[in-house]
Amino acid sequence: MDEVDRMVVAGRLPPGVTSMVGYQSAPDPGGVHRGLPSSKLVFIVSRDDGVCTDGLPPNPVVLGGMHTEASTVLTPVAQAGVQLAVHPLASRAVFGLPTSDIVSSTFSGLDQLGSRAARLHQRMTETSDWSESFDLLHADLVAAWNPDLLPRPEIVRAWRLLERGWSVASTAREVGFSERRLQTLFRAEFGCSPRTVAQLMRFERATALIRRSIMDGAQGFLADVAARAGYADQPHLTREFRRFAGLAPTAWMREEGWLHGEFANVQAAEAVDGELSRA
């Protein structure tokens, strides 16, 4: 969200959720925010009519899977709600669906979760404050949680190794699969190849390092970010940024206001180490 008047980060998280952020935009935001690709699932329950993404009508419950292209989030009117990042390994246990079945073309949680999403949105519009909104979502996800639906241990292990920067080949060997078998299982579970998942993870490491560098007041840090995130060099980082974000790192930082130390959107707030980001 652009021109955010308020963001609050939840102090406790339901199982499978990596962040939960309450957002409330200014009365006349009129902004456009670039939603970056992520290795996490996005789940938003609005406290109003909903979020406008990629030119679609307002969506009261957003559910998006892993995607490799940036989306456009419009704020033509003031908006409020709670956004969660859900780990793809937890998708079945949280939503009853593998990540591969979650469609990002419409981002419609109502279409994908049916009456559960409709009831959740109705109850969310009736909450009186952030604490009540967080409690509502926490209770819903805890009640829905089914650990029996978690992926097989080899897939979980492979994901963790890729997070640690292992190559696809070494990951496959470590979990006892051929690369082809690992690719088949990843596509079935996540809708992406292990290579794409690893590239998304590296991209997210880079954006987190950029944020930290800006907060630390560093100068000329992109070459260092490239090396620490696992890219061959800064041009490699720039190419990957253009692929995933649609523009170069410096242009993205300028667009988001990060060059001035402003973290005025939900994705940025998720990276602020669990603190109250703006109030």
PDB file of C-alpha atoms in Angstrom:
ATOM      1  CA  MET A   1       0.000   0.000   0.000  1.00  0.00           C
ATOM      2  CA  ASP A   2       1.211   3.532  -0.783  1.00  0.00           C
ATOM      3  CA  GLU A   3       0.752   6.480   1.532  1.00  0.00           C
ATOM      4  CA  VAL A   4       0.142   4.212   4.487  1.00  0.00           C
ATOM      5  CA  ASP A   5      -1.256   6.010   7.502  1.00  0.00           C
ATOM      6  CA  ARG A   6      -0.910   3.025   9.794  1.00  0.00           C
ATOM      7  CA  MET A   7       0.730  -0.404   9.859  1.00  0.00           C
ATOM      8  CA  VAL A   8       0.780  -2.778  12.785  1.00  0.00           C
ATOM      9  CA  VAL A   9       2.697  -6.061  12.920  1.00  0.00           C
ATOM     10  CA  ALA A  10       1.077  -8.880  14.858  1.00  0.00           C
ATOM     11  CA  GLY A  11       2.970 -10.085  17.906  1.00  0.00           C
ATOM     12  CA  ARG A  12       2.069 -13.760  17.484  1.00  0.00           C
ATOM     13  CA  LEU A  13       1.548 -15.846  14.396  1.00  0.00           C
ATOM     14  CA  PRO A  14      -0.608 -18.849  13.531  1.00  0.00           C
ATOM     15  CA  PRO A  15       1.177 -22.012  12.339  1.00  0.00           C
ATOM     16  CA  GLY A  16       2.452 -21.780   8.767  1.00  0.00           C
ATOM     17  CA  VAL A  17       2.341 -17.955   8.751  1.00  0.00           C
ATOM     18  CA  THR A  18       5.609 -15.997   8.481  1.00  0.00           C
ATOM     19  CA  SER A  19       4.176 -12.481   8.898  1.00  0.00           C
ATOM     20  CA  MET A  20       0.846 -10.811   9.691  1.00  0.00           C
ATOM     21  CA  VAL A  21       0.492  -7.071   9.090  1.00  0.00           C
ATOM     22  CA  GLY A  22      -2.477  -4.791   9.636  1.00  0.00           C
ATOM     23  CA  TYR A  23      -2.624  -1.886   7.190  1.00  0.00           C
ATOM     24  CA  GLN A  24      -4.753   1.240   6.956  1.00  0.00           C
ATOM     25  CA  SER A  25      -4.152   3.673   4.128  1.00  0.00           C
ATOM     26  CA  ALA A  26      -4.620   7.425   4.200  1.00  0.00           C
ATOM     27  CA  PRO A  27      -8.081   8.854   3.357  1.00  0.00           C
ATOM     28  CA  ASP A  28      -7.073   9.847  -0.172  1.00  0.00           C
ATOM     29  CA  PRO A  29      -4.129   7.612  -1.115  1.00  0.00           C
ATOM     30  CA  GLY A  30      -4.519   7.556  -4.906  1.00  0.00           C
ATOM     31  CA  GLY A  31      -1.394   5.463  -5.222  1.00  0.00           C
ATOM     32  CA  VAL A  32      -0.062   2.472  -7.111  1.00  0.00           C
ATOM     33  CA  HIS A  33       2.148  -0.117  -5.431  1.00  0.00           C
ATOM     34  CA  ARG A  34       4.303  -2.728  -7.155  1.00  0.00           C
ATOM     35  CA  GLY A  35       3.712  -6.117  -5.525  1.00  0.00           C
ATOM     36  CA  LEU A  36       6.945  -8.075  -5.886  1.00  0.00           C
ATOM     37  CA  PRO A  37       7.155 -11.797  -6.645  1.00  0.00           C
ATOM     38  CA  SER A  38       7.700 -13.894  -3.553  1.00  0.00           C
ATOM     39  CA  SER A  39       8.389 -17.433  -2.488  1.00  0.00           C
ATOM     40  CA  LYS A  40       5.570 -17.000   0.060  1.00  0.00           C
ATOM     41  CA  LEU A  41       1.812 -17.048  -0.496  1.00  0.00           C
ATOM     42  CA  VAL A  42      -0.134 -13.833   0.047  1.00  0.00           C
ATOM     43  CA  PHE A  43      -3.404 -13.929   2.007  1.00  0.00           C
ATOM     44  CA  ILE A  44      -5.280 -10.668   2.618  1.00  0.00           C
ATOM     45  CA  VAL A  45      -8.587 -10.287   4.438  1.00  0.00           C
ATOM     46  CA  SER A  46      -9.982  -6.771   4.063  1.00  0.00           C
ATOM     47  CA  ARG A  47     -11.890  -4.781   6.637  1.00  0.00           C
ATOM     48  CA  ASP A  48     -13.672  -3.037   3.747  1.00  0.00           C
ATOM     49  CA  ASP A  49     -14.645  -3.776   0.114  1.00  0.00           C
ATOM     50  CA  GLY A  50     -11.212  -5.093  -0.743  1.00  0.00           C
ATOM     51  CA  VAL A  51      -7.938  -4.647  -2.614  1.00  0.00           C
ATOM     52  CA  CYS A  52      -7.666  -3.712  -6.301  1.00  0.00           C
ATOM     53  CA  THR A  53      -4.967  -5.767  -8.041  1.00  0.00           C
ATOM     54  CA  ASP A  54      -3.917  -5.713 -11.704  1.00  0.00           C
ATOM     55  CA  GLY A  55      -6.987  -3.727 -12.784  1.00  0.00           C
ATOM     56  CA  LEU A  56      -9.475  -6.230 -11.323  1.00  0.00           C
ATOM     57  CA  PRO A  57     -12.549  -5.231  -9.244  1.00  0.00           C
ATOM     58  CA  PRO A  58     -12.086  -4.856  -5.467  1.00  0.00           C
ATOM     59  CA  ASN A  59     -11.240  -8.222  -3.929  1.00  0.00           C
ATOM     60  CA  PRO A  60     -12.324  -8.691  -0.276  1.00  0.00           C
ATOM     61  CA  VAL A  61     -10.147 -11.791   0.260  1.00  0.00           C
ATOM     62  CA  VAL A  62      -6.894 -12.045  -1.698  1.00  0.00           C
ATOM     63  CA  LEU A  63      -5.144 -15.389  -2.063  1.00  0.00           C
ATOM     64  CA  GLY A  64      -2.132 -15.609  -4.356  1.00  0.00           C
ATOM     65  CA  GLY A  65       0.347 -18.392  -4.979  1.00  0.00           C
ATOM     66  CA  MET A  66       4.000 -18.208  -5.911  1.00  0.00           C
ATOM     67  CA  HIS A  67       4.490 -16.000  -8.949  1.00  0.00           C
ATOM     68  CA  THR A  68       7.478 -14.668 -10.862  1.00  0.00           C
ATOM     69  CA  GLU A  69       6.106 -11.346 -12.099  1.00  0.00           C
ATOM     70  CA  ALA A  70       5.272  -8.158 -10.225  1.00  0.00           C
ATOM     71  CA  SER A  71       1.612  -7.266  -9.737  1.00  0.00           C
ATOM     72  CA  THR A  72      -0.006  -3.839  -9.507  1.00  0.00           C
ATOM     73  CA  VAL A  73      -1.939  -2.870  -6.386  1.00  0.00           C
ATOM     74  CA  LEU A  74      -4.148   0.224  -6.701  1.00  0.00           C
ATOM     75  CA  THR A  75      -5.383   2.370  -3.804  1.00  0.00           C
ATOM     76  CA  PRO A  76      -8.110   4.560  -5.357  1.00  0.00           C
ATOM     77  CA  VAL A  77      -9.819   4.873  -1.954  1.00  0.00           C
ATOM     78  CA  ALA A  78      -8.751   4.349   1.641  1.00  0.00           C
ATOM     79  CA  GLN A  79      -8.253   0.655   2.392  1.00  0.00           C
ATOM     80  CA  ALA A  80      -7.751  -1.400   5.532  1.00  0.00           C
ATOM     81  CA  GLY A  81      -7.196  -5.057   6.290  1.00  0.00           C
ATOM     82  CA  VAL A  82      -4.709  -7.693   7.357  1.00  0.00           C
ATOM     83  CA  GLN A  83      -2.090  -9.209   5.056  1.00  0.00           C
ATOM     84  CA  LEU A  84      -0.408 -12.514   5.843  1.00  0.00           C
ATOM     85  CA  ALA A  85       2.541 -14.262   4.248  1.00  0.00           C
ATOM     86  CA  VAL A  86       1.968 -18.030   4.333  1.00  0.00           C
ATOM     87  CA  HIS A  87       4.786 -20.499   3.764  1.00  0.00           C
ATOM     88  CA  PRO A  88       4.233 -22.673   0.659  1.00  0.00           C
ATOM     89  CA  LEU A  89       5.132 -25.762   2.688  1.00  0.00           C
ATOM     90  CA  ALA A  90       2.083 -24.988   4.856  1.00  0.00           C
ATOM     91  CA  SER A  91      -0.396 -24.369   2.030  1.00  0.00           C
ATOM     92  CA  ARG A  92      -2.151 -27.732   2.284  1.00  0.00           C
ATOM     93  CA  ALA A  93      -2.264 -27.580   6.083  1.00  0.00           C
ATOM     94  CA  VAL A  94      -3.668 -24.014   6.083  1.00  0.00           C
ATOM     95  CA  PHE A  95      -5.870 -23.889   2.983  1.00  0.00           C
ATOM     96  CA  GLY A  96      -6.378 -27.559   2.080  1.00  0.00           C
ATOM     97  CA  LEU A  97      -4.727 -26.857  -1.271  1.00  0.00           C
ATOM     98  CA  PRO A  98      -1.186 -27.349  -2.554  1.00  0.00           C
ATOM     99  CA  THR A  99       0.550 -24.153  -3.588  1.00  0.00           C
ATOM    100  CA  SER A 100       0.340 -25.337  -7.201  1.00  0.00           C
ATOM    101  CA  ASP A 101      -3.479 -25.141  -7.061  1.00  0.00           C
ATOM    102  CA  ILE A 102      -3.592 -21.542  -5.811  1.00  0.00           C
ATOM    103  CA  VAL A 103      -4.264 -19.312  -8.790  1.00  0.00           C
ATOM    104  CA  SER A 104      -2.604 -15.885  -8.884  1.00  0.00           C
ATOM    105  CA  SER A 105      -4.338 -14.654 -12.031  1.00  0.00           C
ATOM    106  CA  THR A 106      -7.421 -13.461 -10.138  1.00  0.00           C
ATOM    107  CA  PHE A 107      -6.091 -13.556  -6.538  1.00  0.00           C
ATOM    108  CA  SER A 108      -9.655 -14.417  -5.480  1.00  0.00           C
ATOM    109  CA  GLY A 109      -9.841 -16.073  -2.090  1.00  0.00           C
ATOM    110  CA  LEU A 110     -13.617 -16.250  -2.435  1.00  0.00           C
ATOM    111  CA  ASP A 111     -13.275 -18.418  -5.553  1.00  0.00           C
ATOM    112  CA  GLN A 112     -10.600 -20.650  -4.041  1.00  0.00           C
ATOM    113  CA  LEU A 113     -11.748 -20.964  -0.418  1.00  0.00           C
ATOM    114  CA  GLY A 114     -15.491 -20.516  -0.879  1.00  0.00           C
ATOM    115  CA  SER A 115     -17.727 -20.006   2.146  1.00  0.00           C
ATOM    116  CA  ARG A 116     -14.813 -20.020   4.588  1.00  0.00           C
ATOM    117  CA  ALA A 117     -13.396 -16.870   2.974  1.00  0.00           C
ATOM    118  CA  ALA A 118     -16.801 -15.197   2.740  1.00  0.00           C
ATOM    119  CA  ARG A 119     -17.517 -15.781   6.441  1.00  0.00           C
ATOM    120  CA  LEU A 120     -14.043 -14.602   7.400  1.00  0.00           C
ATOM    121  CA  HIS A 121     -14.432 -11.358   5.466  1.00  0.00           C
ATOM    122  CA  GLN A 122     -17.868 -10.685   6.947  1.00  0.00           C
ATOM    123  CA  ARG A 123     -16.554 -11.169  10.470  1.00  0.00           C
ATOM    124  CA  MET A 124     -13.479  -9.059   9.692  1.00  0.00           C
ATOM    125  CA  THR A 125     -15.647  -6.085   8.679  1.00  0.00           C
ATOM    126  CA  GLU A 126     -17.273  -6.295  12.113  1.00  0.00           C
ATOM    127  CA  THR A 127     -14.026  -6.147  14.126  1.00  0.00           C
ATOM    128  CA  SER A 128     -13.458  -2.976  16.106  1.00  0.00           C
ATOM    129  CA  ASP A 129      -9.655  -2.813  16.379  1.00  0.00           C
ATOM    130  CA  TRP A 130      -6.397  -4.457  15.242  1.00  0.00           C
ATOM    131  CA  SER A 131      -6.226  -6.790  18.218  1.00  0.00           C
ATOM    132  CA  GLU A 132      -9.654  -8.194  17.412  1.00  0.00           C
ATOM    133  CA  SER A 133      -8.777  -8.510  13.715  1.00  0.00           C
ATOM    134  CA  PHE A 134      -5.558 -10.396  14.487  1.00  0.00           C
ATOM    135  CA  ASP A 135      -7.360 -12.646  16.994  1.00  0.00           C
ATOM    136  CA  LEU A 136     -10.017 -13.487  14.424  1.00  0.00           C
ATOM    137  CA  LEU A 137      -7.483 -14.550  11.804  1.00  0.00           C
ATOM    138  CA  HIS A 138      -5.335 -16.348  14.345  1.00  0.00           C
ATOM    139  CA  ALA A 139      -8.313 -18.413  15.542  1.00  0.00           C
ATOM    140  CA  ASP A 140      -9.412 -19.234  11.980  1.00  0.00           C
ATOM    141  CA  LEU A 141      -5.991 -20.453  10.876  1.00  0.00           C
ATOM    142  CA  VAL A 142      -5.365 -22.423  14.064  1.00  0.00           C
ATOM    143  CA  ALA A 143      -8.734 -24.157  13.642  1.00  0.00           C
ATOM    144  CA  ALA A 144      -7.980 -24.924   9.974  1.00  0.00           C
ATOM    145  CA  TRP A 145      -4.427 -26.186  10.591  1.00  0.00           C
ATOM    146  CA  ASN A 146      -3.989 -29.853   9.645  1.00  0.00           C
ATOM    147  CA  PRO A 147      -0.371 -31.026  10.016  1.00  0.00           C
ATOM    148  CA  ASP A 148      -1.273 -34.363   8.426  1.00  0.00           C
ATOM    149  CA  LEU A 149      -1.412 -32.517   5.088  1.00  0.00           C
ATOM    150  CA  LEU A 150       2.160 -31.201   5.190  1.00  0.00           C
ATOM    151  CA  PRO A 151       4.374 -32.291   2.233  1.00  0.00           C
ATOM    152  CA  ARG A 152       6.556 -35.364   2.426  1.00  0.00           C
ATOM    153  CA  PRO A 153       9.766 -34.903   4.463  1.00  0.00           C
ATOM    154  CA  GLU A 154      12.044 -35.003   1.390  1.00  0.00           C
ATOM    155  CA  ILE A 155      10.271 -31.975  -0.091  1.00  0.00           C
ATOM    156  CA  VAL A 156      10.523 -30.075   3.196  1.00  0.00           C
ATOM    157  CA  ARG A 157      14.218 -30.934   3.430  1.00  0.00           C
ATOM    158  CA  ALA A 158      14.832 -29.890  -0.179  1.00  0.00           C
ATOM    159  CA  TRP A 159      13.154 -26.518   0.415  1.00  0.00           C
ATOM    160  CA  ARG A 160      15.292 -25.881   3.487  1.00  0.00           C
ATOM    161  CA  LEU A 161      18.473 -26.709   1.600  1.00  0.00           C
ATOM    162  CA  LEU A 162      17.578 -24.359  -1.257  1.00  0.00           C
ATOM    163  CA  GLU A 163      16.951 -21.637   1.353  1.00  0.00           C
ATOM    164  CA  ARG A 164      20.498 -22.185   2.569  1.00  0.00           C
ATOM    165  CA  GLY A 165      21.850 -21.614  -0.941  1.00  0.00           C
ATOM    166  CA  TRP A 166      22.424 -25.211  -2.018  1.00  0.00           C
ATOM    167  CA  SER A 167      22.370 -25.911  -5.747  1.00  0.00           C
ATOM    168  CA  VAL A 168      19.500 -27.908  -7.232  1.00  0.00           C
ATOM    169  CA  ALA A 169      21.877 -30.752  -8.106  1.00  0.00           C
ATOM    170  CA  SER A 170      23.356 -31.022  -4.609  1.00  0.00           C
ATOM    171  CA  THR A 171      19.891 -30.700  -3.054  1.00  0.00           C
ATOM    172  CA  ALA A 172      18.545 -33.554  -5.158  1.00  0.00           C
ATOM    173  CA  ARG A 173      21.476 -35.775  -4.193  1.00  0.00           C
ATOM    174  CA  GLU A 174      21.087 -34.938  -0.508  1.00  0.00           C
ATOM    175  CA  VAL A 175      17.396 -35.931  -0.399  1.00  0.00           C
ATOM    176  CA  GLY A 176      17.913 -39.035  -2.539  1.00  0.00           C
ATOM    177  CA  PHE A 177      16.180 -37.908  -5.737  1.00  0.00           C
ATOM    178  CA  SER A 178      17.305 -37.384  -9.299  1.00  0.00           C
ATOM    179  CA  GLU A 179      17.064 -33.775 -10.472  1.00  0.00           C
ATOM    180  CA  ARG A 180      14.212 -34.748 -12.775  1.00  0.00           C
ATOM    181  CA  ARG A 181      12.301 -36.395  -9.916  1.00  0.00           C
ATOM    182  CA  LEU A 182      12.831 -33.360  -7.672  1.00  0.00           C
ATOM    183  CA  GLN A 183      11.585 -31.072 -10.435  1.00  0.00           C
ATOM    184  CA  THR A 184       8.464 -33.205 -10.925  1.00  0.00           C
ATOM    185  CA  LEU A 185       7.668 -33.159  -7.203  1.00  0.00           C
ATOM    186  CA  PHE A 186       8.299 -29.411  -6.876  1.00  0.00           C
ATOM    187  CA  ARG A 187       6.054 -28.577  -9.817  1.00  0.00           C
ATOM    188  CA  ALA A 188       3.301 -30.756  -8.395  1.00  0.00           C
ATOM    189  CA  GLU A 189       3.566 -29.180  -4.944  1.00  0.00           C
ATOM    190  CA  PHE A 190       4.512 -25.565  -5.686  1.00  0.00           C
ATOM    191  CA  GLY A 191       3.793 -24.986  -9.371  1.00  0.00           C
ATOM    192  CA  CYS A 192       7.441 -23.974  -9.900  1.00  0.00           C
ATOM    193  CA  SER A 193      10.686 -25.787 -10.589  1.00  0.00           C
ATOM    194  CA  PRO A 194      13.362 -26.010  -7.866  1.00  0.00           C
ATOM    195  CA  ARG A 195      15.486 -23.644  -9.940  1.00  0.00           C
ATOM    196  CA  THR A 196      12.756 -20.991 -10.015  1.00  0.00           C
ATOM    197  CA  VAL A 197      12.145 -21.402  -6.288  1.00  0.00           C
ATOM    198  CA  ALA A 198      15.871 -20.938  -5.620  1.00  0.00           C
ATOM    199  CA  GLN A 199      15.935 -17.826  -7.812  1.00  0.00           C
ATOM    200  CA  LEU A 200      12.958 -16.346  -5.936  1.00  0.00           C
ATOM    201  CA  MET A 201      14.698 -17.032  -2.624  1.00  0.00           C
ATOM    202  CA  ARG A 202      17.852 -15.311  -3.876  1.00  0.00           C
ATOM    203  CA  PHE A 203      15.801 -12.330  -5.088  1.00  0.00           C
ATOM    204  CA  GLU A 204      14.183 -12.038  -1.651  1.00  0.00           C
ATOM    205  CA  ARG A 205      17.579 -12.193   0.041  1.00  0.00           C
ATOM    206  CA  ALA A 206      18.676  -9.318  -2.192  1.00  0.00           C
ATOM    207  CA  THR A 207      15.651  -7.135  -1.370  1.00  0.00           C
ATOM    208  CA  ALA A 208      16.134  -7.791   2.359  1.00  0.00           C
ATOM    209  CA  LEU A 209      19.825  -6.859   2.115  1.00  0.00           C
ATOM    210  CA  ILE A 210      18.969  -3.700   0.168  1.00  0.00           C
ATOM    211  CA  ARG A 211      16.502  -2.671   2.880  1.00  0.00           C
ATOM    212  CA  ARG A 212      19.057  -3.316   5.612  1.00  0.00           C
ATOM    213  CA  SER A 213      21.754  -1.400   3.735  1.00  0.00           C
ATOM    214  CA  ILE A 214      19.462   1.604   3.370  1.00  0.00           C
ATOM    215  CA  MET A 215      18.486   1.503   7.048  1.00  0.00           C
ATOM    216  CA  ASP A 216      22.196   1.352   7.950  1.00  0.00           C
ATOM    217  CA  GLY A 217      22.925   4.396   5.776  1.00  0.00           C
ATOM    218  CA  ALA A 218      25.281   2.508   3.447  1.00  0.00           C
ATOM    219  CA  GLN A 219      26.375   3.997   0.122  1.00  0.00           C
ATOM    220  CA  GLY A 220      27.076   2.186  -3.152  1.00  0.00           C
ATOM    221  CA  PHE A 221      26.011  -1.115  -1.636  1.00  0.00           C
ATOM    222  CA  LEU A 222      24.538  -2.990  -4.623  1.00  0.00           C
ATOM    223  CA  ALA A 223      27.775  -4.801  -5.496  1.00  0.00           C
ATOM    224  CA  ASP A 224      28.012  -6.023  -1.914  1.00  0.00           C
ATOM    225  CA  VAL A 225      24.340  -7.057  -1.939  1.00  0.00           C
ATOM    226  CA  ALA A 226      24.900  -9.027  -5.139  1.00  0.00           C
ATOM    227  CA  ALA A 227      27.804 -10.940  -3.619  1.00  0.00           C
ATOM    228  CA  ARG A 228      26.059 -11.634  -0.302  1.00  0.00           C
ATOM    229  CA  ALA A 229      22.796 -12.700  -1.944  1.00  0.00           C
ATOM    230  CA  GLY A 230      24.571 -15.211  -4.186  1.00  0.00           C
ATOM    231  CA  TYR A 231      24.733 -13.435  -7.555  1.00  0.00           C
ATOM    232  CA  ALA A 232      27.806 -13.617  -9.782  1.00  0.00           C
ATOM    233  CA  ASP A 233      28.099  -9.819  -9.854  1.00  0.00           C
ATOM    234  CA  GLN A 234      26.022  -6.625  -9.813  1.00  0.00           C
ATOM    235  CA  PRO A 235      24.915  -6.913 -13.486  1.00  0.00           C
ATOM    236  CA  HIS A 236      23.590 -10.393 -12.655  1.00  0.00           C
ATOM    237  CA  LEU A 237      21.581  -8.878  -9.777  1.00  0.00           C
ATOM    238  CA  THR A 238      20.236  -6.181 -12.095  1.00  0.00           C
ATOM    239  CA  ARG A 239      19.143  -8.721 -14.725  1.00  0.00           C
ATOM    240  CA  GLU A 240      17.326 -10.811 -12.112  1.00  0.00           C
ATOM    241  CA  PHE A 241      15.713  -7.674 -10.668  1.00  0.00           C
ATOM    242  CA  ARG A 242      14.435  -6.651 -14.086  1.00  0.00           C
ATOM    243  CA  ARG A 243      13.067 -10.162 -14.569  1.00  0.00           C
ATOM    244  CA  PHE A 244      11.192 -10.325 -11.260  1.00  0.00           C
ATOM    245  CA  ALA A 245      10.402  -6.683 -10.451  1.00  0.00           C
ATOM    246  CA  GLY A 246      10.200  -5.272 -13.970  1.00  0.00           C
ATOM    247  CA  LEU A 247      12.795  -2.566 -13.315  1.00  0.00           C
ATOM    248  CA  ALA A 248      16.355  -2.108 -12.048  1.00  0.00           C
ATOM    249  CA  PRO A 249      17.109  -2.074  -8.301  1.00  0.00           C
ATOM    250  CA  THR A 250      17.761   1.668  -8.093  1.00  0.00           C
ATOM    251  CA  ALA A 251      14.563   2.487  -9.985  1.00  0.00           C
ATOM    252  CA  TRP A 252      12.602   0.173  -7.683  1.00  0.00           C
ATOM    253  CA  MET A 253      14.082   1.789  -4.567  1.00  0.00           C
ATOM    254  CA  ARG A 254      13.200   5.227  -5.892  1.00  0.00           C
ATOM    255  CA  GLU A 255       9.658   4.122  -6.775  1.00  0.00           C
ATOM    256  CA  GLU A 256       9.079   2.690  -3.286  1.00  0.00           C
ATOM    257  CA  GLY A 257      10.592   5.666  -1.478  1.00  0.00           C
ATOM    258  CA  TRP A 258      13.281   3.440   0.038  1.00  0.00           C
ATOM    259  CA  LEU A 259      16.043   5.844  -0.988  1.00  0.00           C
ATOM    260  CA  HIS A 260      14.591   8.236   1.600  1.00  0.00           C
ATOM    261  CA  GLY A 261      14.204   5.611   4.333  1.00  0.00           C
ATOM    262  CA  GLU A 262      10.423   5.350   3.881  1.00  0.00           C
ATOM    263  CA  PHE A 263       8.881   1.891   4.209  1.00  0.00           C
ATOM    264  CA  ALA A 264       5.333   2.740   3.250  1.00  0.00           C
ATOM    265  CA  ASN A 265       3.925  -0.515   1.912  1.00  0.00           C
ATOM    266  CA  VAL A 266       2.966  -3.867   3.344  1.00  0.00           C
ATOM    267  CA  GLN A 267       5.840  -5.823   1.789  1.00  0.00           C
ATOM    268  CA  ALA A 268       8.287  -3.369   3.310  1.00  0.00           C
ATOM    269  CA  ALA A 269       6.587  -3.562   6.688  1.00  0.00           C
ATOM    270  CA  GLU A 270       6.945  -7.330   6.714  1.00  0.00           C
ATOM    271  CA  ALA A 271      10.702  -6.845   6.685  1.00  0.00           C
ATOM    272  CA  VAL A 272      10.883  -4.572   9.725  1.00  0.00           C
ATOM    273  CA  ASP A 273      11.779  -7.342  12.168  1.00  0.00           C
ATOM    274  CA  GLY A 274       8.410  -7.663  13.876  1.00  0.00           C
ATOM    275  CA  GLU A 275       8.272  -4.077  15.093  1.00  0.00           C
ATOM    276  CA  LEU A 276       5.544  -1.464  14.813  1.00  0.00           C
ATOM    277  CA  SER A 277       6.567   0.119  11.527  1.00  0.00           C
ATOM    278  CA  ARG A 278       4.403   3.237  11.378  1.00  0.00           C
ATOM    279  CA  ALA A 279       1.655   4.493  13.651  1.00  0.00           C
TER     280      ALA A 279
END
